[in-house]
Coordinates of C-alpha atoms in Angstrom, one line a residue:
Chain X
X21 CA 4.4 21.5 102.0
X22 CA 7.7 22.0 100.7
X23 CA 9.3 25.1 102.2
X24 CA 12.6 25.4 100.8
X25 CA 14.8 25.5 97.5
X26 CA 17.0 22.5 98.6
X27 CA 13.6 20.4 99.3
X28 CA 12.0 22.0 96.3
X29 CA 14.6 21.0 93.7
X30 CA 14.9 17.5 95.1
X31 CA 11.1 17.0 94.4
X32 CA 11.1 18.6 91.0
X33 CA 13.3 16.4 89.6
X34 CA 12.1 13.3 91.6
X35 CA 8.7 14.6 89.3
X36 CA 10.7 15.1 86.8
X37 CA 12.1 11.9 86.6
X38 CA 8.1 10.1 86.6
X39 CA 7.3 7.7 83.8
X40 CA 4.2 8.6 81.7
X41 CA 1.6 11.3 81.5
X42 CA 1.9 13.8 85.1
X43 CA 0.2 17.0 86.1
X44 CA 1.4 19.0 89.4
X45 CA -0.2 21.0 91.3
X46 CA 0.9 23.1 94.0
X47 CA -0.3 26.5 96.7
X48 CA 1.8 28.8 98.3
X49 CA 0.1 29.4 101.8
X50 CA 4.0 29.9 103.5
X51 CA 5.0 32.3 100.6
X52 CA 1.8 34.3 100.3
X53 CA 2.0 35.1 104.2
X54 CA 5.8 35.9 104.1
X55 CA 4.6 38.8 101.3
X56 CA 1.4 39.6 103.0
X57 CA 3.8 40.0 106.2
X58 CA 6.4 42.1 104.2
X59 CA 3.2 44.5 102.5
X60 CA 1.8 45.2 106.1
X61 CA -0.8 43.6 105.2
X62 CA -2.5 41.1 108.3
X63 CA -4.3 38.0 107.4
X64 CA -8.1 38.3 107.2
X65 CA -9.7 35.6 109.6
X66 CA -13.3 34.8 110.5
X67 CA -14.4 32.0 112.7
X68 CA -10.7 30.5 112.4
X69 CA -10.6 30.4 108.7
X70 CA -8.6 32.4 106.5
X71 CA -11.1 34.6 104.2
X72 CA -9.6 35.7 100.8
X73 CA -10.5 39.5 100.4
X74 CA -9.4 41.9 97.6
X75 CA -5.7 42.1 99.0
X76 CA -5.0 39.0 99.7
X77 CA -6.7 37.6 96.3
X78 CA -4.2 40.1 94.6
X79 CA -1.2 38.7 97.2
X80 CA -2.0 34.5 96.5
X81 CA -2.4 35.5 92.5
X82 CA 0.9 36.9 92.2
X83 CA 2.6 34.1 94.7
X84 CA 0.5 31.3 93.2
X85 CA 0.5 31.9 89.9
X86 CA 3.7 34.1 89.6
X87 CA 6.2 33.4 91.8
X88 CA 6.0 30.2 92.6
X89 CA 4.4 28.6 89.4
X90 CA 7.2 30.1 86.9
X91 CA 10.1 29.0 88.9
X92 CA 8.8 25.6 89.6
X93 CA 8.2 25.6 85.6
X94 CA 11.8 27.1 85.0
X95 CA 13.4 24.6 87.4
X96 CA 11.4 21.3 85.6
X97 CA 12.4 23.5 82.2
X98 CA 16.1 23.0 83.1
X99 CA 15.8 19.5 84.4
X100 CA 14.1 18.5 80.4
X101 CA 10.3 18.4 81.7
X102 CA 8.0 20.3 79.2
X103 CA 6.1 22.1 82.0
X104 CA 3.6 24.3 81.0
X105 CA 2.1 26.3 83.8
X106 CA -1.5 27.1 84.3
X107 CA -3.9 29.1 86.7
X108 CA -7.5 27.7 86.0
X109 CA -8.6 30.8 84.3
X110 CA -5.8 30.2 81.4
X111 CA -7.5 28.2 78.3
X112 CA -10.0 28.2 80.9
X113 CA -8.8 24.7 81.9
X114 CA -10.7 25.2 85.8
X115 CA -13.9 27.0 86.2
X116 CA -15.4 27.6 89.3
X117 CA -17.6 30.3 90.9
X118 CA -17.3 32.2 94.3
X119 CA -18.3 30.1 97.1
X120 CA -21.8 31.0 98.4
X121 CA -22.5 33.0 101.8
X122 CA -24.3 30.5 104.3
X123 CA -22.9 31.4 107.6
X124 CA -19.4 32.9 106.5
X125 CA -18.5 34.8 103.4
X126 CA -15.1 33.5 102.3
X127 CA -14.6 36.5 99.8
X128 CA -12.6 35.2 96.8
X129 CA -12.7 31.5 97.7
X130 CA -13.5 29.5 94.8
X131 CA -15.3 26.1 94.6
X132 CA -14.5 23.9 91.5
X133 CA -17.6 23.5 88.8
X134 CA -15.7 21.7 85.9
X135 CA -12.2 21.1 84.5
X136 CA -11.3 21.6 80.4
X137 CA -10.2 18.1 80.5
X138 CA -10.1 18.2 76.4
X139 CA -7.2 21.2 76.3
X140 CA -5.6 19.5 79.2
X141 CA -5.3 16.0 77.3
X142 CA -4.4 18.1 74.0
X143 CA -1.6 19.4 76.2
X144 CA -0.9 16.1 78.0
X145 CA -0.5 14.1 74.3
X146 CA 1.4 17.0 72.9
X147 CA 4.4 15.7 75.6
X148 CA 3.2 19.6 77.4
X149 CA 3.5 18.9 81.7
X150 CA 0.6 21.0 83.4
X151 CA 1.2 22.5 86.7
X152 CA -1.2 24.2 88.2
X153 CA -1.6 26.6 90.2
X154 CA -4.2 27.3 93.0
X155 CA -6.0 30.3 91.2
X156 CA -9.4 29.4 89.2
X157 CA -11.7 31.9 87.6
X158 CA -15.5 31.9 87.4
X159 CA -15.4 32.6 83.6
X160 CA -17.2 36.5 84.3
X161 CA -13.5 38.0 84.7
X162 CA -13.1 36.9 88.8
X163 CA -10.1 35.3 89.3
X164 CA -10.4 32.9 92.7
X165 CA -8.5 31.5 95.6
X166 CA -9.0 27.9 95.5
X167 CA -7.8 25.0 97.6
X168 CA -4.8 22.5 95.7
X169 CA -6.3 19.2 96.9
X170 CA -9.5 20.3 95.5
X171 CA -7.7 21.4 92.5
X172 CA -6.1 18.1 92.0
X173 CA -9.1 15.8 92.9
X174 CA -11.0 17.5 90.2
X175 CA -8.4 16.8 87.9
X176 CA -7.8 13.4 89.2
X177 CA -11.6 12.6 88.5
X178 CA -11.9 14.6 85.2
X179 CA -9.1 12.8 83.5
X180 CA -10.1 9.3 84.5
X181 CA -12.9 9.5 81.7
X182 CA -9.9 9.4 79.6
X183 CA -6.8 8.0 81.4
X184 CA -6.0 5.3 83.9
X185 CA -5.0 8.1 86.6
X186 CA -3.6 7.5 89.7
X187 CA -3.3 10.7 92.5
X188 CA -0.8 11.6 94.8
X189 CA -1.2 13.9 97.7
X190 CA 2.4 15.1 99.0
X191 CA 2.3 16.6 102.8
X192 CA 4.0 16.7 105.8
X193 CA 3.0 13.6 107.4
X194 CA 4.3 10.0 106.1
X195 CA 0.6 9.0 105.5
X196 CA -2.5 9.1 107.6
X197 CA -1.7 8.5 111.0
X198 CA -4.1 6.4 114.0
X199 CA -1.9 8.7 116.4
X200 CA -1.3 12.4 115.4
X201 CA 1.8 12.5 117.0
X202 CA 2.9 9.4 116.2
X203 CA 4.7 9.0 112.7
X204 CA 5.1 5.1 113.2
X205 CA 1.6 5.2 113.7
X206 CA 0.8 5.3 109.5
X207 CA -2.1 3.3 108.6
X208 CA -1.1 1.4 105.3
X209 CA -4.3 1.3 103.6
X210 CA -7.8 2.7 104.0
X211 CA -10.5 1.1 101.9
X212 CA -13.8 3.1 102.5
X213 CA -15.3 1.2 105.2
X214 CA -12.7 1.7 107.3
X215 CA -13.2 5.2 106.4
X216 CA -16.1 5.2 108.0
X217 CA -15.2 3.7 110.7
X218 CA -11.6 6.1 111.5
X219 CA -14.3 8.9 110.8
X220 CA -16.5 7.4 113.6
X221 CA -13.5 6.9 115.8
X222 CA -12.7 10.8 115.5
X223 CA -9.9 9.4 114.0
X224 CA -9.6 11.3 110.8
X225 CA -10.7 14.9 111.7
X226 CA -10.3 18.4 111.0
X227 CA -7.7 19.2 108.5
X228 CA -7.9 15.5 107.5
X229 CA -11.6 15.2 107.0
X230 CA -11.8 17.7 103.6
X231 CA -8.4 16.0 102.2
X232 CA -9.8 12.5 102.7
X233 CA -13.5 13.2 101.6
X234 CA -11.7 14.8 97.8
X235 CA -9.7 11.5 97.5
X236 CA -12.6 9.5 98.4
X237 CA -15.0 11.5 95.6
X238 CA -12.0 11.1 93.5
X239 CA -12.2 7.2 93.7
X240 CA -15.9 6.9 93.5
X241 CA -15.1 9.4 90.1
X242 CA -13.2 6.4 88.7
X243 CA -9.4 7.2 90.3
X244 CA -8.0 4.1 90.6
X245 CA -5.9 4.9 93.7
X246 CA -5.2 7.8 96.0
X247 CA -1.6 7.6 97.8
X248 CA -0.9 9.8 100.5
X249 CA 2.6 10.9 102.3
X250 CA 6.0 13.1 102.3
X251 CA 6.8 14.3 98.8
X252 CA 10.0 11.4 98.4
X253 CA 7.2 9.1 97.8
X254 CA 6.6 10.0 93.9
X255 CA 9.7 8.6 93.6
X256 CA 9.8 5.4 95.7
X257 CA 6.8 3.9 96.4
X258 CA 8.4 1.6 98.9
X259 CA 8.5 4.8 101.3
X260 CA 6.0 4.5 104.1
X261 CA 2.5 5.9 102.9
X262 CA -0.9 5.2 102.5
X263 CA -3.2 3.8 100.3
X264 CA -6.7 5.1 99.6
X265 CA -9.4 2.8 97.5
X266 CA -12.6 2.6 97.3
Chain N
X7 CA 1.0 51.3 78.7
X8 CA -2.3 51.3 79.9
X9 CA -3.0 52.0 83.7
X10 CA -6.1 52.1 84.8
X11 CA -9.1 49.2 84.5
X12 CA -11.5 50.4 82.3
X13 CA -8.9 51.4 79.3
X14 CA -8.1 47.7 80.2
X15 CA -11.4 46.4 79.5
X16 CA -11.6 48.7 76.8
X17 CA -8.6 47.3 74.8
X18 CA -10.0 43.7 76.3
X19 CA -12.9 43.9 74.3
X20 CA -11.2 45.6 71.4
X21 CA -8.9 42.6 71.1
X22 CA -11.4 39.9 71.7
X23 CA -12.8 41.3 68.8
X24 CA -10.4 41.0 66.6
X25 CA -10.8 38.5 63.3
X26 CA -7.9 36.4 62.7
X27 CA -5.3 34.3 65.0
X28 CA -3.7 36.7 67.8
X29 CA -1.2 37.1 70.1
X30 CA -1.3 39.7 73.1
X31 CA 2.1 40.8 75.2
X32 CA 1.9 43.1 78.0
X33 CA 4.6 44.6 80.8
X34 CA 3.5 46.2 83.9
X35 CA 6.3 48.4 85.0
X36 CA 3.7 50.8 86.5
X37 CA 2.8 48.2 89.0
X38 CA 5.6 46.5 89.9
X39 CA 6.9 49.7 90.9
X40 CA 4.0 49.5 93.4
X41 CA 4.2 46.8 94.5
X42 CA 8.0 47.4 95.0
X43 CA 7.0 50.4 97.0
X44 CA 4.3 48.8 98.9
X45 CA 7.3 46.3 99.7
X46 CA 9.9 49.4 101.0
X47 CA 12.1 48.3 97.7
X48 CA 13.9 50.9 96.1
X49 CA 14.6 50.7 92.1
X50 CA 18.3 49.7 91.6
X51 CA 19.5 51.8 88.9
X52 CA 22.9 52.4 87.5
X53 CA 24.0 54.8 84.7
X54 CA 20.2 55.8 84.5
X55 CA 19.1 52.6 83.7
X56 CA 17.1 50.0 86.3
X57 CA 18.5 47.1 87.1
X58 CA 16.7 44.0 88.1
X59 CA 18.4 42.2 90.8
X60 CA 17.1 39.0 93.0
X61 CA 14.3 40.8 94.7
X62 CA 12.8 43.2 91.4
X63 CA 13.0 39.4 89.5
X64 CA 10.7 38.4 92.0
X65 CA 8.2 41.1 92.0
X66 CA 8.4 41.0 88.3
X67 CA 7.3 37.5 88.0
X68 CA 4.6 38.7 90.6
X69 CA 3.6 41.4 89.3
X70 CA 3.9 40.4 85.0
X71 CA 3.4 36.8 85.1
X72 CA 0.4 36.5 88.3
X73 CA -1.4 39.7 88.8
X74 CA -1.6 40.9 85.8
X75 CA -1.6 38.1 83.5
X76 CA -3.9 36.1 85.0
X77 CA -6.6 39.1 85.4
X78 CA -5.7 39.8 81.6
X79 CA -6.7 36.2 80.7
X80 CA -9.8 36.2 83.4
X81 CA -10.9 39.0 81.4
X82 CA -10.3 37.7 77.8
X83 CA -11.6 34.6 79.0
X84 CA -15.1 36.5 79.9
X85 CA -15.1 38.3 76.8
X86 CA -15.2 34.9 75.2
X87 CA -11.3 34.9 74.0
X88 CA -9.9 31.8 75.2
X89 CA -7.2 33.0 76.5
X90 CA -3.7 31.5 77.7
X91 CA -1.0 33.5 79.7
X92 CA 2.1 32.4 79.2
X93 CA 6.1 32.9 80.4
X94 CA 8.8 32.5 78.0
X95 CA 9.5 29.5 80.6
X96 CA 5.3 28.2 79.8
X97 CA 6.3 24.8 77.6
X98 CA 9.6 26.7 76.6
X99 CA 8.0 29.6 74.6
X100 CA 10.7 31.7 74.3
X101 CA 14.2 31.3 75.7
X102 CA 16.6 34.1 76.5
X103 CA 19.6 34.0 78.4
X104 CA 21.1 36.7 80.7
X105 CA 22.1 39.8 79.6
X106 CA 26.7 39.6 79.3
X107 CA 28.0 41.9 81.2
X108 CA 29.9 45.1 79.0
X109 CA 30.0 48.3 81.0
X110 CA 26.9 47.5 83.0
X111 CA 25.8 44.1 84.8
X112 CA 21.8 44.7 84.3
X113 CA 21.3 41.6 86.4
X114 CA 18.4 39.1 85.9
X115 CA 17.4 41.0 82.6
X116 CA 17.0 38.5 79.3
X117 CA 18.3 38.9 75.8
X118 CA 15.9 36.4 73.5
X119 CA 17.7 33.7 72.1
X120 CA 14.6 32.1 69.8
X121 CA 10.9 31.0 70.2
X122 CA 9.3 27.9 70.2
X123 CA 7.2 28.6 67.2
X124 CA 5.9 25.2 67.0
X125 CA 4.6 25.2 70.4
X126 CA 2.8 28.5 69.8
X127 CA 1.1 27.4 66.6
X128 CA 0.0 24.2 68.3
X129 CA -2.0 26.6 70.4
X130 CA -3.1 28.9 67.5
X131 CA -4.4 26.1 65.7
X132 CA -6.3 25.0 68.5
X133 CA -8.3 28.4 68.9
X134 CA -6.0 29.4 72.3
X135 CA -5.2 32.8 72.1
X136 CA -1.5 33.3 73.8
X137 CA -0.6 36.3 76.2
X138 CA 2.5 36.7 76.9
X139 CA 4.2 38.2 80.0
X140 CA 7.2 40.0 79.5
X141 CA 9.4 37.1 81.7
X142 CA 11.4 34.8 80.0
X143 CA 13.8 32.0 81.0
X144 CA 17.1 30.6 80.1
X145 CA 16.4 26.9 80.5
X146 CA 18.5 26.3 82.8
X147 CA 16.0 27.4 85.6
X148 CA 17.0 30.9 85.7
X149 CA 13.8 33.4 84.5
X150 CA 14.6 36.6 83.2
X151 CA 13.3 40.0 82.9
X152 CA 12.7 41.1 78.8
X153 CA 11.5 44.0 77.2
X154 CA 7.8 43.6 76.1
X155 CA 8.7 45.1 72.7
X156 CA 11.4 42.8 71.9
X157 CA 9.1 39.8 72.7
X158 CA 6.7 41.2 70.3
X159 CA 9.3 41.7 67.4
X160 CA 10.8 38.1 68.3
X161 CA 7.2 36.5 68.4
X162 CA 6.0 38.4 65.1
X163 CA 9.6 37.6 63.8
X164 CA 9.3 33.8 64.4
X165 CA 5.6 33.5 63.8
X166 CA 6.3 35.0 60.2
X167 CA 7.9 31.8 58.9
X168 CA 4.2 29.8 59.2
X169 CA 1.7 32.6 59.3
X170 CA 1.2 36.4 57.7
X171 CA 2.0 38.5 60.8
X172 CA 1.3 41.9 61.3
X173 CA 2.7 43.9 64.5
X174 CA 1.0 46.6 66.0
X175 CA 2.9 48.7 68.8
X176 CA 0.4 50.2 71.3
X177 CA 1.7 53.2 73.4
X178 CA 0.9 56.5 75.5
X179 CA 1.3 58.1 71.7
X180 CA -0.5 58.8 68.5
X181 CA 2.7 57.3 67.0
X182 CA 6.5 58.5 65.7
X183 CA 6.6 62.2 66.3
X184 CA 8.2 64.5 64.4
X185 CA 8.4 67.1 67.4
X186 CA 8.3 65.1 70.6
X187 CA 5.9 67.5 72.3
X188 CA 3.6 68.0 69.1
X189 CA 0.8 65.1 69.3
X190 CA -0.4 66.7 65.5
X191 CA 3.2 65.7 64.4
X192 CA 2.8 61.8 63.4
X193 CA 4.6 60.4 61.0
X194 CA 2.0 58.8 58.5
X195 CA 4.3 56.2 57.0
X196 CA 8.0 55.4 57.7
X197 CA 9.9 53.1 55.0
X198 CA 14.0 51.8 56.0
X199 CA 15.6 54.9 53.8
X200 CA 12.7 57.4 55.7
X201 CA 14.0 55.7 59.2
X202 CA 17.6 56.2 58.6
X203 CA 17.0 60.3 58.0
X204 CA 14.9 60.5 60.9
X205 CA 17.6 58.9 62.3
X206 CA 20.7 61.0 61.5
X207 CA 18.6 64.2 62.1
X208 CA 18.0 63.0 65.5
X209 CA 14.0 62.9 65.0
X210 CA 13.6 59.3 66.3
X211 CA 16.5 59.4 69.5
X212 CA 16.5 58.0 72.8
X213 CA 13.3 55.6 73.9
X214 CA 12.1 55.3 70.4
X215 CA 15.5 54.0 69.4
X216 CA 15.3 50.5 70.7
X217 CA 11.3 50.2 69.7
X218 CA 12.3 51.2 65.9
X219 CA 15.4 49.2 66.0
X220 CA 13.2 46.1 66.9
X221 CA 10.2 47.1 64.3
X222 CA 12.5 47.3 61.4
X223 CA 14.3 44.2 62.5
X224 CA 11.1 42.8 62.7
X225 CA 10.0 43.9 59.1
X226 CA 13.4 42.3 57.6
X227 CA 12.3 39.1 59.0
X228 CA 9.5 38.5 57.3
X229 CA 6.9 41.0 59.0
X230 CA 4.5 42.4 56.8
X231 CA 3.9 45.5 58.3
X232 CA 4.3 47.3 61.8
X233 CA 1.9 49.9 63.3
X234 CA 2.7 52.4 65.9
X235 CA -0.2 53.9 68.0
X236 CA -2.6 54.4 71.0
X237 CA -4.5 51.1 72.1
X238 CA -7.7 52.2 70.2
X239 CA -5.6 51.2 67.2
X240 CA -6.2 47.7 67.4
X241 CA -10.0 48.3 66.6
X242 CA -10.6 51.3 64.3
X243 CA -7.1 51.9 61.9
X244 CA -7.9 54.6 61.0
X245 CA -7.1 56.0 64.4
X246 CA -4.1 58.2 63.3
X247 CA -1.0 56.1 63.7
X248 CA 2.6 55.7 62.1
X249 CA 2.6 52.7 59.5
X250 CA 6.3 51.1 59.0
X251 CA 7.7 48.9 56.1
X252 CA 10.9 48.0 54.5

């Protein structure tokens, strides 16, 4: 969600600025297009979605966990953040396997099975900052293309055996929003059931519906809260957003 | 030095195999110049020697520190070697800062200032086996292109302080040739008074320089010994190869 160095920079040292323990996590979608665009290479769709085949796996592995992973690393590095980036294959802190083929094969897609919360804490009490990176591996040598919200839910729910964890998911919106194009409209806090009910209401729906359904498995994991809004927020919680409890 | 994906998995499982605390660092100059291609980039060279501006730094980090990293680690990973890839910018591993600038400005390319030996051990303790990428930082947000080999000799030169550290140089030959065209011609051993004839006669000239130069430096430091030879080294020494000490 953040698109350019100016923006980028700002949030990195807004995060790195965070009291306590922290783990980022970030994609690439914008990036991995601009070098799919500059290879020739044309996004694969089926039914609407996006489906990660060989060449693009290769394209969102080297964006993800190259590109844009290292510098964001370097930049916290230089700002006195101990950031330590990771793809879920490395110390093989995310495994996952290769989403099954119901009615659409999503190629190299990966859905999460489990996190190595006890190398991520070693990390995490050894003053070492994960960031992650949207790349898992199914632990047979298949590096995967896997969704960042999922990625960070996971985590979010993994670490809360051991830590008071609270997630934040930075977008382009200033929260959830009654009105899509309405950015007054924010709605300050969604307990879940008025979940059910704004899901009723059509309210929260397509790209919305997955986002909210991870924070809301996140809470029921024992995530204390789930804040949503524009990436200024991690560093002033007095910015419009919204909050997400069970 | 290897280029093809089953001498990968080859040396994979030949270095999964191996007893003892391990370290593993790779290049990938083969394909970043395809990707480079793939991209319509031309090398920058000047005076014969590349040159790594804005947009080969980026395709370095791609190519070194995502693609083929991360697959490196996915397959360690399978093999059972808990694998962790790392930059020199990963938790600070190893900081470098940009090449001055005599007769030739080589552009984002590193020299290594020092390791962060502690970090590393932390890991080696804990049964995570590093690979390192040959990207580096400054730590001031700036990464940097390094030679692989001088990673090596920095690692196995920093490492020697804690741990016994042996270095073993795999390349496209049998080891240090007495007649560049003559496979048969391997030097069995090489000591520092050896090194400086096969110096002055010219024997060891060009490419080889720089690897040697690092090697003995190496050895000086504290490294035990240093062996020169084909991949299958790693799992059979008595593969012919060239042995170096002080």
């Amino acid at each position: 969600m953040i698109n350019n160095a100016s923006q980028l920079n700002l949030f990195l040292s807004d995060f790195a600025r965070l009291d306590g323990l922290k783990i980022l996590v970030h994609g690439g979608g914008k990036k991995a297009t601009e070098l799919a665009d500059a290879m020739g290479l044309k996004p694969k769709m089926t039914g609407g979605r996006r489906i990660t085949d060989k060449a693009n796996l290769d394209i969102v592995t080297m964006v993800y966990a190259g590109l844009l992973n290292k510098n964001i690393v370097a930049g916290l590095q230089a700002l006195g953040c101990n950031a330590l980036g990771l793809s879920g294959a490395d110390a093989n802190v995310i495994r996952a396997h290769k989403r099954i083929v119901k009615d659409i094969d999503y190629g190299f897609a990966g859905d999460v099975d489990g996190i190595g919360d006890r190398t991520i804490s070693l990390f995490l009490n050894h003053g070492i900052i994960p960031v992650f990176s949207a790349i898992t591996h199914d632990k047979k040598g298949q590096l995967l293309n896997t969704n960042a919200d999922t990625i960070a839910a996971e985590l979010a729910k993994g670490l809360s055996v051991e830590f008071d964890v609270e997630l934040i998911y930075c977008f382009e919106k200033k929260g959830v929003l009654l009105k899509l194009d309405d950015e007054d409209s924010v709605v300050a806090h969604i307990d879940s059931a008025y979940y059910e009910v704004l899901k009723k209401e059509g309210i929260i729906a397509e790209g919305m519906l997955p986002k909210m359904e991870n924070c809301f498995e996140a809470l029921k994991s024992g995530v204390q809260k789930v804040l949503i809004g524009k990436p200024d927020l991690i560093s002033d919680l007095n910015k419009t957003h919204t909050t997400l409890t069970l």
